[in-house]
Amino acid sequence: MAANRDPILAVEDIHTAYGLSRVLFGVSLRVAPGECVCLLGRNGVGKTTTMRSIMGLTPPSSGRVVWKGRDIRRAAPFRAAALGIGFVPEDRRIFADLTVWENLDVAARRARPDGFTTERVFDLFPALRQLRDRAGGFLSGGEQQMLTIARTLMGNPKLLLLDEPSEGLAPLVVDHLQEQIARLRSDGLTILLAEQNVDFSLNLADRVYVLEKGHIRYEGSAREFRENASIRQQYLAL
Ligand SMILES: Nc1ncnc2c1ncn2[C@@H]1O[C@H](COP(=O)(O)OP(=O)(O)O)[C@@H](O)[C@H]1O
Ligand SMILES: [Mg+2]
């Protein structure tokens, strides 16, 4: 299966701390091209820190972050972005005073033949086309989440890191978001998703990792995970 293919991203035994506060203790995970991999775990276990470690926002003190065969553990965040890693942070930092279109336009990189344009992004998120002239600050939570993802796509990422996209959204909005992310997947984008929402994750993911207190406790296909009630109870308390 996909996990055995050459990974586009391999996180190998990383340890990450904020000052003296150690958070990740030897986290390893792999993402193959075209895969959707989910990092599941309860609040505070280190999901965001794992993503920040990959992006170089909080560089790991040891281990390796291997992108297409090269260790980028010490690379600056803008380098990771330029290499093709797009990070959608959980706090949806859009520009409240800019319109939807302007939010996308400021994020555009130099045009590439295979790259994203505002038109292509509007094709993927038709709701945003309707809202193109509305200020970011006047969007609903779900619309802001779509805009945050869309804006990251404007940087032409090969891998999308999605940090708890479903958080704080109403169930119907979560369903819609799930469809949108599924479309990105079928469009060929590789995705690493951090989530607490198990149903949302399992509907999208090929493979799952469960993180607990900075350790990976489980790794398996989404199907195996669905059937493993004891893991869910033990680490996710479901
Ligand atoms: N900037 C920070 N400074 C110090 N501790 C932090 C910081 N960010 C997160 N932490 C701590 O690191 C741990 C993991 O946090 P985080 O990676 O955000 O978990 P998750 O995303 O799974 O909720 C938590 O104990 C949290 O309090
Ligand atoms: Mg988090």
mmCIF file of C-alpha atoms in Angstrom, residues 9-11 14 16 18 24 29 39 46-60 64-67 70-90 93 109 152-153 155-163 190 192:
data_model
loop_
_atom_site.group_PDB
_atom_site.id
_atom_site.type_symbol
_atom_site.label_atom_id
_atom_site.label_comp_id
_atom_site.label_asym_id
_atom_site.label_seq_id
_atom_site.Cartn_x
_atom_site.Cartn_y
_atom_site.Cartn_z
ATOM 1 C CA LEU A 9 7.846 13.493 3.716
ATOM 2 C CA ALA A 10 9.485 11.377 6.397
ATOM 3 C CA VAL A 11 9.636 12.617 9.967
ATOM 4 C CA ILE A 14 12.095 14.089 16.229
ATOM 5 C CA THR A 16 10.850 19.124 20.009
ATOM 6 C CA TYR A 18 9.500 25.014 23.791
ATOM 7 C CA LEU A 24 7.671 15.592 21.271
ATOM 8 C CA LEU A 29 5.756 9.405 10.498
ATOM 9 C CA LEU A 39 -2.442 12.586 12.961
ATOM 10 C CA GLY A 46 1.611 17.678 20.291
ATOM 11 C CA LYS A 47 -0.232 17.681 16.947
ATOM 12 C CA THR A 48 0.392 21.367 16.254
ATOM 13 C CA THR A 49 3.956 21.046 17.502
ATOM 14 C CA THR A 50 4.536 18.226 14.997
ATOM 15 C CA MET A 51 3.351 20.470 12.176
ATOM 16 C CA ARG A 52 5.400 23.397 13.449
ATOM 17 C CA SER A 53 8.418 21.071 13.583
ATOM 18 C CA ILE A 54 7.898 20.058 9.951
ATOM 19 C CA MET A 55 7.570 23.703 8.855
ATOM 20 C CA GLY A 56 10.627 24.809 10.825
ATOM 21 C CA LEU A 57 8.540 27.157 12.979
ATOM 22 C CA THR A 58 9.652 25.239 16.079
ATOM 23 C CA PRO A 59 12.667 23.272 14.863
ATOM 24 C CA PRO A 60 13.227 19.871 16.497
ATOM 25 C CA ARG A 64 15.276 14.385 10.857
ATOM 26 C CA VAL A 65 12.576 15.984 8.738
ATOM 27 C CA VAL A 66 13.189 14.499 5.307
ATOM 28 C CA TRP A 67 11.505 16.182 2.360
ATOM 29 C CA ARG A 70 16.685 15.867 1.949
ATOM 30 C CA ASP A 71 16.877 16.724 5.629
ATOM 31 C CA ILE A 72 15.207 20.112 6.170
ATOM 32 C CA ARG A 73 15.085 20.009 9.978
ATOM 33 C CA ARG A 74 17.092 23.224 10.197
ATOM 34 C CA ALA A 75 15.462 24.950 7.243
ATOM 35 C CA ALA A 76 13.593 28.213 7.851
ATOM 36 C CA PRO A 77 9.794 28.217 7.439
ATOM 37 C CA PHE A 78 9.935 30.220 4.201
ATOM 38 C CA ARG A 79 12.272 27.555 2.774
ATOM 39 C CA ALA A 80 9.856 24.782 3.681
ATOM 40 C CA ALA A 81 7.076 26.765 2.005
ATOM 41 C CA ALA A 82 9.183 27.386 -1.092
ATOM 42 C CA LEU A 83 10.019 23.677 -1.294
ATOM 43 C CA GLY A 84 6.305 22.865 -1.464
ATOM 44 C CA ILE A 85 4.954 22.461 2.073
ATOM 45 C CA GLY A 86 1.832 24.516 2.729
ATOM 46 C CA PHE A 87 0.723 25.006 6.324
ATOM 47 C CA VAL A 88 -2.860 25.856 7.255
ATOM 48 C CA PRO A 89 -2.630 26.846 10.930
ATOM 49 C CA GLU A 90 -5.512 26.203 13.295
ATOM 50 C CA ARG A 93 -5.005 33.961 10.036
ATOM 51 C CA ARG A 109 3.372 33.071 -6.140
ATOM 52 C CA THR A 152 -2.360 28.295 1.177
ATOM 53 C CA LEU A 153 -3.060 26.609 -2.169
ATOM 54 C CA GLY A 155 1.510 29.018 -2.848
ATOM 55 C CA ASN A 156 1.351 25.820 -4.974
ATOM 56 C CA PRO A 157 2.110 23.329 -2.207
ATOM 57 C CA LYS A 158 2.807 19.671 -2.970
ATOM 58 C CA LEU A 159 1.921 18.759 0.601
ATOM 59 C CA LEU A 160 -0.801 20.442 2.600
ATOM 60 C CA LEU A 161 -0.542 20.450 6.406
ATOM 61 C CA LEU A 162 -4.050 20.995 7.781
ATOM 62 C CA ASP A 163 -4.162 21.726 11.494
ATOM 63 C CA THR A 190 -0.916 15.098 -0.631
ATOM 64 C CA LEU A 192 -1.276 15.577 6.398
#
